Amino acid sequence: MSIQENIAAIREEIDRAARESGRTGRDITLVGASKMNDAATCREAIAAGIDVLGENRVQEMTEKLAQGAYEGAPLHFIGHLQRNKVKQVVGKAALIQSVGSLPLLEAVEKEAEKQGIVQDILLEVNIGGEEAKSGFAPAELTGAAEAALQMAHIRVRGLMTIPPADSDRETNMRYFQEVRALFVDINEKMFHNKLKCLSMGMSGDFEDAIRSGATMVRVGTAIFGARHYPT
């Protein structure tokens, strides 16, 4: 199937899942996770109506920006972001979805101040408590949000999470529901219900994520096909 056909099929699945939670597909933002896909493929996805393109790697994002890969759609950074690469992403990505530590939060604020802009971000939640994964532990989220609220050049738009890769479906659903509860809590208590973005769910579980309250899903292989990693 073509990218256009894949996107159309995914939108139907998104709409079905959204209707189970009293919404429609129009309430869900579809991010095409375009890692390891070239600029021409990104442009094909934009022509097919993708809402957003999301990149995981700074170098790849930078190269494709120079090739005009994202013209016509917003660009999000969705991968692990190292502090020494913050200046390459701030001001380039409309939304940085993966801000998961106070030092990274501070680095984004410093660079955004230098550029004279306000950078939109999501706070990443490490819901599975994985040592090898970045993200705030649930117990740290309030402190992280309080810190972000004191920063003049950062605007928190919501939360993002990636459950452990080896979780079964029941555990995944529980994780999604826990992050949804965190989202509702800090939104009411700290952001006056202005947060609109709950980014969770990928190719294998986006329907369950939507049923659990996601407003944004990050879909790669189901749109672009299997990635072929160098051996």
Tab-separated table of C-alpha atoms in Angstrom:
chain	number	residue	atom	x	y	z
A	1	MET	CA	0.000	0.000	0.000
A	2	SER	CA	1.090	3.576	-0.635
A	3	ILE	CA	1.757	6.132	2.087
A	4	GLN	CA	-1.503	7.835	1.138
A	5	GLU	CA	-3.427	4.563	1.507
A	6	ASN	CA	-1.710	3.807	4.817
A	7	ILE	CA	-2.588	7.225	6.235
A	8	ALA	CA	-6.210	6.845	5.119
A	9	ALA	CA	-6.451	3.413	6.768
A	10	ILE	CA	-4.863	4.672	9.998
A	11	ARG	CA	-7.253	7.627	10.117
A	12	GLU	CA	-10.180	5.203	9.947
A	13	GLU	CA	-8.720	3.230	12.865
A	14	ILE	CA	-8.104	6.463	14.789
A	15	ASP	CA	-11.696	7.565	14.236
A	16	ARG	CA	-13.100	4.238	15.452
A	17	ALA	CA	-10.993	4.340	18.614
A	18	ALA	CA	-11.789	7.999	19.243
A	19	ARG	CA	-15.535	7.381	18.998
A	20	GLU	CA	-15.224	4.840	21.805
A	21	SER	CA	-14.123	7.688	24.071
A	22	GLY	CA	-16.748	10.182	22.919
A	23	ARG	CA	-14.573	11.945	20.355
A	24	THR	CA	-13.870	11.663	16.628
A	25	GLY	CA	-10.744	11.324	14.537
A	26	ARG	CA	-10.693	15.110	14.123
A	27	ASP	CA	-9.763	15.350	17.807
A	28	ILE	CA	-6.572	13.305	17.336
A	29	THR	CA	-3.326	14.625	15.847
A	30	LEU	CA	-1.471	12.093	13.701
A	31	VAL	CA	2.312	12.472	13.865
A	32	GLY	CA	4.235	10.630	11.154
A	33	ALA	CA	7.398	9.326	12.818
A	34	SER	CA	9.656	9.745	9.803
A	35	LYS	CA	12.941	8.412	11.200
A	36	MET	CA	15.100	6.850	8.465
A	37	ASN	CA	12.798	8.088	5.704
A	38	ASP	CA	14.194	10.565	3.203
A	39	ALA	CA	13.000	14.067	2.335
A	40	ALA	CA	10.995	12.858	-0.672
A	41	THR	CA	9.111	10.388	1.540
A	42	CYS	CA	8.360	13.144	4.057
A	43	ARG	CA	6.979	15.323	1.274
A	44	GLU	CA	4.847	12.406	0.100
A	45	ALA	CA	3.356	12.070	3.590
A	46	ILE	CA	2.629	15.806	3.710
A	47	ALA	CA	0.922	15.628	0.324
A	48	ALA	CA	-1.166	12.744	1.693
A	49	GLY	CA	-2.394	14.941	4.539
A	50	ILE	CA	-0.272	13.960	7.536
A	51	ASP	CA	-0.856	16.401	10.419
A	52	VAL	CA	2.721	16.563	11.725
A	53	LEU	CA	6.089	14.981	11.001
A	54	GLY	CA	8.184	13.849	13.964
A	55	GLU	CA	11.915	13.193	14.022
A	56	ASN	CA	13.964	11.192	16.536
A	57	ARG	CA	17.495	12.159	15.542
A	58	VAL	CA	18.945	15.661	15.491
A	59	GLN	CA	21.419	15.085	12.656
A	60	GLU	CA	18.793	13.528	10.412
A	61	MET	CA	16.330	16.307	11.205
A	62	THR	CA	18.939	18.964	10.401
A	63	GLU	CA	19.807	17.349	7.077
A	64	LYS	CA	16.182	17.048	6.036
A	65	LEU	CA	15.405	20.616	7.112
A	66	ALA	CA	18.079	21.775	4.664
A	67	GLN	CA	16.312	19.742	1.954
A	68	GLY	CA	12.921	21.306	2.649
A	69	ALA	CA	11.495	17.974	3.821
A	70	TYR	CA	8.922	19.443	6.194
A	71	GLU	CA	7.475	22.305	4.165
A	72	GLY	CA	3.729	22.256	4.554
A	73	ALA	CA	3.507	20.513	7.933
A	74	PRO	CA	4.643	21.243	11.482
A	75	LEU	CA	7.821	19.510	12.685
A	76	HIS	CA	8.039	17.899	16.123
A	77	PHE	CA	11.113	16.457	17.794
A	78	ILE	CA	10.064	13.176	19.403
A	79	GLY	CA	13.326	11.408	20.261
A	80	HIS	CA	15.837	11.539	23.085
A	81	LEU	CA	17.426	14.997	23.094
A	82	GLN	CA	20.926	15.552	24.442
A	83	ARG	CA	21.658	18.904	26.020
A	84	ASN	CA	24.582	19.574	23.683
A	85	LYS	CA	22.188	19.392	20.704
A	86	VAL	CA	19.439	21.607	22.098
A	87	LYS	CA	20.493	24.615	20.005
A	88	GLN	CA	19.902	22.597	16.825
A	89	VAL	CA	16.299	21.817	17.789
A	90	VAL	CA	14.985	24.871	19.666
A	91	GLY	CA	13.330	27.211	17.191
A	92	LYS	CA	13.344	24.539	14.479
A	93	ALA	CA	10.770	22.136	15.949
A	94	ALA	CA	7.309	23.535	16.613
A	95	LEU	CA	7.076	21.165	19.583
A	96	ILE	CA	9.742	19.254	21.508
A	97	GLN	CA	7.888	16.239	22.867
A	98	SER	CA	10.711	14.659	24.845
A	99	VAL	CA	11.739	17.035	27.639
A	100	GLY	CA	12.316	14.604	30.476
A	101	SER	CA	14.811	16.122	32.928
A	102	LEU	CA	15.371	19.396	34.745
A	103	PRO	CA	18.817	19.951	33.146
A	104	LEU	CA	17.251	19.539	29.696
A	105	LEU	CA	14.403	21.862	30.642
A	106	GLU	CA	16.953	24.468	31.720
A	107	ALA	CA	18.976	24.020	28.523
A	108	VAL	CA	15.885	24.536	26.361
A	109	GLU	CA	14.957	27.653	28.343
A	110	LYS	CA	18.477	29.075	27.979
A	111	GLU	CA	18.590	28.511	24.214
A	112	ALA	CA	15.056	29.825	23.674
A	113	GLU	CA	15.956	32.958	25.622
A	114	LYS	CA	19.055	33.385	23.469
A	115	GLN	CA	16.893	33.138	20.331
A	116	GLY	CA	14.216	35.427	21.774
A	117	ILE	CA	11.424	32.888	21.359
A	118	VAL	CA	9.038	30.797	23.440
A	119	GLN	CA	9.535	27.084	22.766
A	120	ASP	CA	6.568	24.740	23.066
A	121	ILE	CA	7.354	21.459	24.826
A	122	LEU	CA	5.807	18.349	26.307
A	123	LEU	CA	7.012	16.916	29.592
A	124	GLU	CA	8.004	13.291	29.067
A	125	VAL	CA	6.851	10.808	31.723
A	126	ASN	CA	8.889	7.651	32.341
A	127	ILE	CA	5.807	5.728	33.374
A	128	GLY	CA	7.505	2.324	33.477
A	129	GLY	CA	10.381	3.462	35.693
A	130	GLU	CA	12.967	2.270	33.175
A	131	GLU	CA	16.524	3.150	34.165
A	132	ALA	CA	17.719	3.339	30.556
A	133	LYS	CA	14.940	5.693	29.474
A	134	SER	CA	14.684	9.436	30.011
A	135	GLY	CA	11.589	11.083	31.408
A	136	PHE	CA	10.258	12.316	34.714
A	137	ALA	CA	9.038	9.758	37.212
A	138	PRO	CA	5.365	10.335	38.053
A	139	ALA	CA	6.355	11.614	41.494
A	140	GLU	CA	8.660	14.199	39.875
A	141	LEU	CA	6.100	15.589	37.457
A	142	THR	CA	4.634	18.292	39.682
A	143	GLY	CA	8.097	19.656	40.468
A	144	ALA	CA	9.011	19.632	36.778
A	145	ALA	CA	5.825	21.477	35.862
A	146	GLU	CA	6.438	24.045	38.607
A	147	ALA	CA	9.965	24.613	37.297
A	148	ALA	CA	8.704	25.015	33.725
A	149	LEU	CA	6.065	27.511	34.806
A	150	GLN	CA	8.845	29.746	36.140
A	151	MET	CA	10.615	29.790	32.772
A	152	ALA	CA	9.645	32.688	30.513
A	153	HIS	CA	10.783	31.060	27.264
A	154	ILE	CA	9.106	27.662	27.658
A	155	ARG	CA	5.436	26.845	27.184
A	156	VAL	CA	4.234	23.441	28.383
A	157	ARG	CA	1.585	22.025	26.064
A	158	GLY	CA	1.045	18.663	27.751
A	159	LEU	CA	2.618	15.281	28.428
A	160	MET	CA	4.233	12.505	26.416
A	161	THR	CA	4.997	8.911	27.337
A	162	ILE	CA	6.341	5.672	25.863
A	163	PRO	CA	5.514	2.542	27.882
A	164	PRO	CA	8.156	-0.201	28.146
A	165	ALA	CA	8.556	-2.073	24.872
A	166	ASP	CA	8.064	-5.452	26.533
A	167	SER	CA	4.769	-4.571	28.246
A	168	ASP	CA	1.751	-6.704	27.439
A	169	ARG	CA	-1.455	-5.032	26.295
A	170	GLU	CA	-3.108	-4.999	29.728
A	171	THR	CA	-0.046	-3.399	31.336
A	172	ASN	CA	0.224	-0.903	28.485
A	173	MET	CA	-3.385	0.143	28.986
A	174	ARG	CA	-2.746	0.659	32.692
A	175	TYR	CA	0.277	2.833	31.916
A	176	PHE	CA	-1.720	4.912	29.434
A	177	GLN	CA	-4.488	5.400	31.978
A	178	GLU	CA	-1.994	6.408	34.676
A	179	VAL	CA	-0.466	9.071	32.441
A	180	ARG	CA	-3.933	10.295	31.497
A	181	ALA	CA	-4.690	10.689	35.215
A	182	LEU	CA	-1.443	12.642	35.704
A	183	PHE	CA	-2.361	14.839	32.744
A	184	VAL	CA	-5.806	15.621	34.145
A	185	ASP	CA	-4.367	16.320	37.603
A	186	ILE	CA	-1.657	18.800	36.641
A	187	ASN	CA	-3.911	20.363	34.021
A	188	GLU	CA	-6.548	21.189	36.616
A	189	LYS	CA	-4.215	22.146	39.463
A	190	MET	CA	-1.458	24.010	37.621
A	191	PHE	CA	-2.450	24.903	34.053
A	192	HIS	CA	-6.106	25.974	34.399
A	193	ASN	CA	-7.101	23.220	31.945
A	194	LYS	CA	-5.150	24.865	29.125
A	195	LEU	CA	-3.068	21.781	28.309
A	196	LYS	CA	-4.386	20.128	25.150
A	197	CYS	CA	-1.748	17.581	24.209
A	198	LEU	CA	-1.433	14.038	25.559
A	199	SER	CA	0.996	12.278	23.230
A	200	MET	CA	1.006	8.511	23.659
A	201	GLY	CA	0.682	5.526	21.392
A	202	MET	CA	2.701	4.294	18.416
A	203	SER	CA	2.133	1.923	15.495
A	204	GLY	CA	1.394	-1.103	17.655
A	205	ASP	CA	-0.804	0.477	20.316
A	206	PHE	CA	-2.181	3.824	19.136
A	207	GLU	CA	-5.790	2.638	19.250
A	208	ASP	CA	-5.498	1.650	22.921
A	209	ALA	CA	-3.759	4.949	23.640
A	210	ILE	CA	-6.647	6.863	22.069
A	211	ARG	CA	-9.189	4.831	24.044
A	212	SER	CA	-7.223	5.869	27.154
A	213	GLY	CA	-7.372	9.573	26.287
A	214	ALA	CA	-4.466	10.321	23.951
A	215	THR	CA	-4.926	13.403	21.792
A	216	MET	CA	-1.796	12.757	19.704
A	217	VAL	CA	-0.272	9.519	18.369
A	218	ARG	CA	3.161	8.926	16.840
A	219	VAL	CA	2.988	6.409	14.002
A	220	GLY	CA	6.001	5.341	11.943
A	221	THR	CA	6.126	1.860	10.445
A	222	ALA	CA	2.361	1.648	9.892
A	223	ILE	CA	2.698	4.687	7.607
A	224	PHE	CA	6.155	4.343	6.070
A	225	GLY	CA	6.790	0.599	6.287
A	226	ALA	CA	9.472	-1.302	8.182
A	227	ARG	CA	12.685	0.563	8.910
A	228	HIS	CA	15.878	-1.027	7.612
A	229	TYR	CA	18.647	-0.441	10.127
A	230	PRO	CA	22.289	-0.607	9.033
A	231	THR	CA	23.994	-3.873	9.971
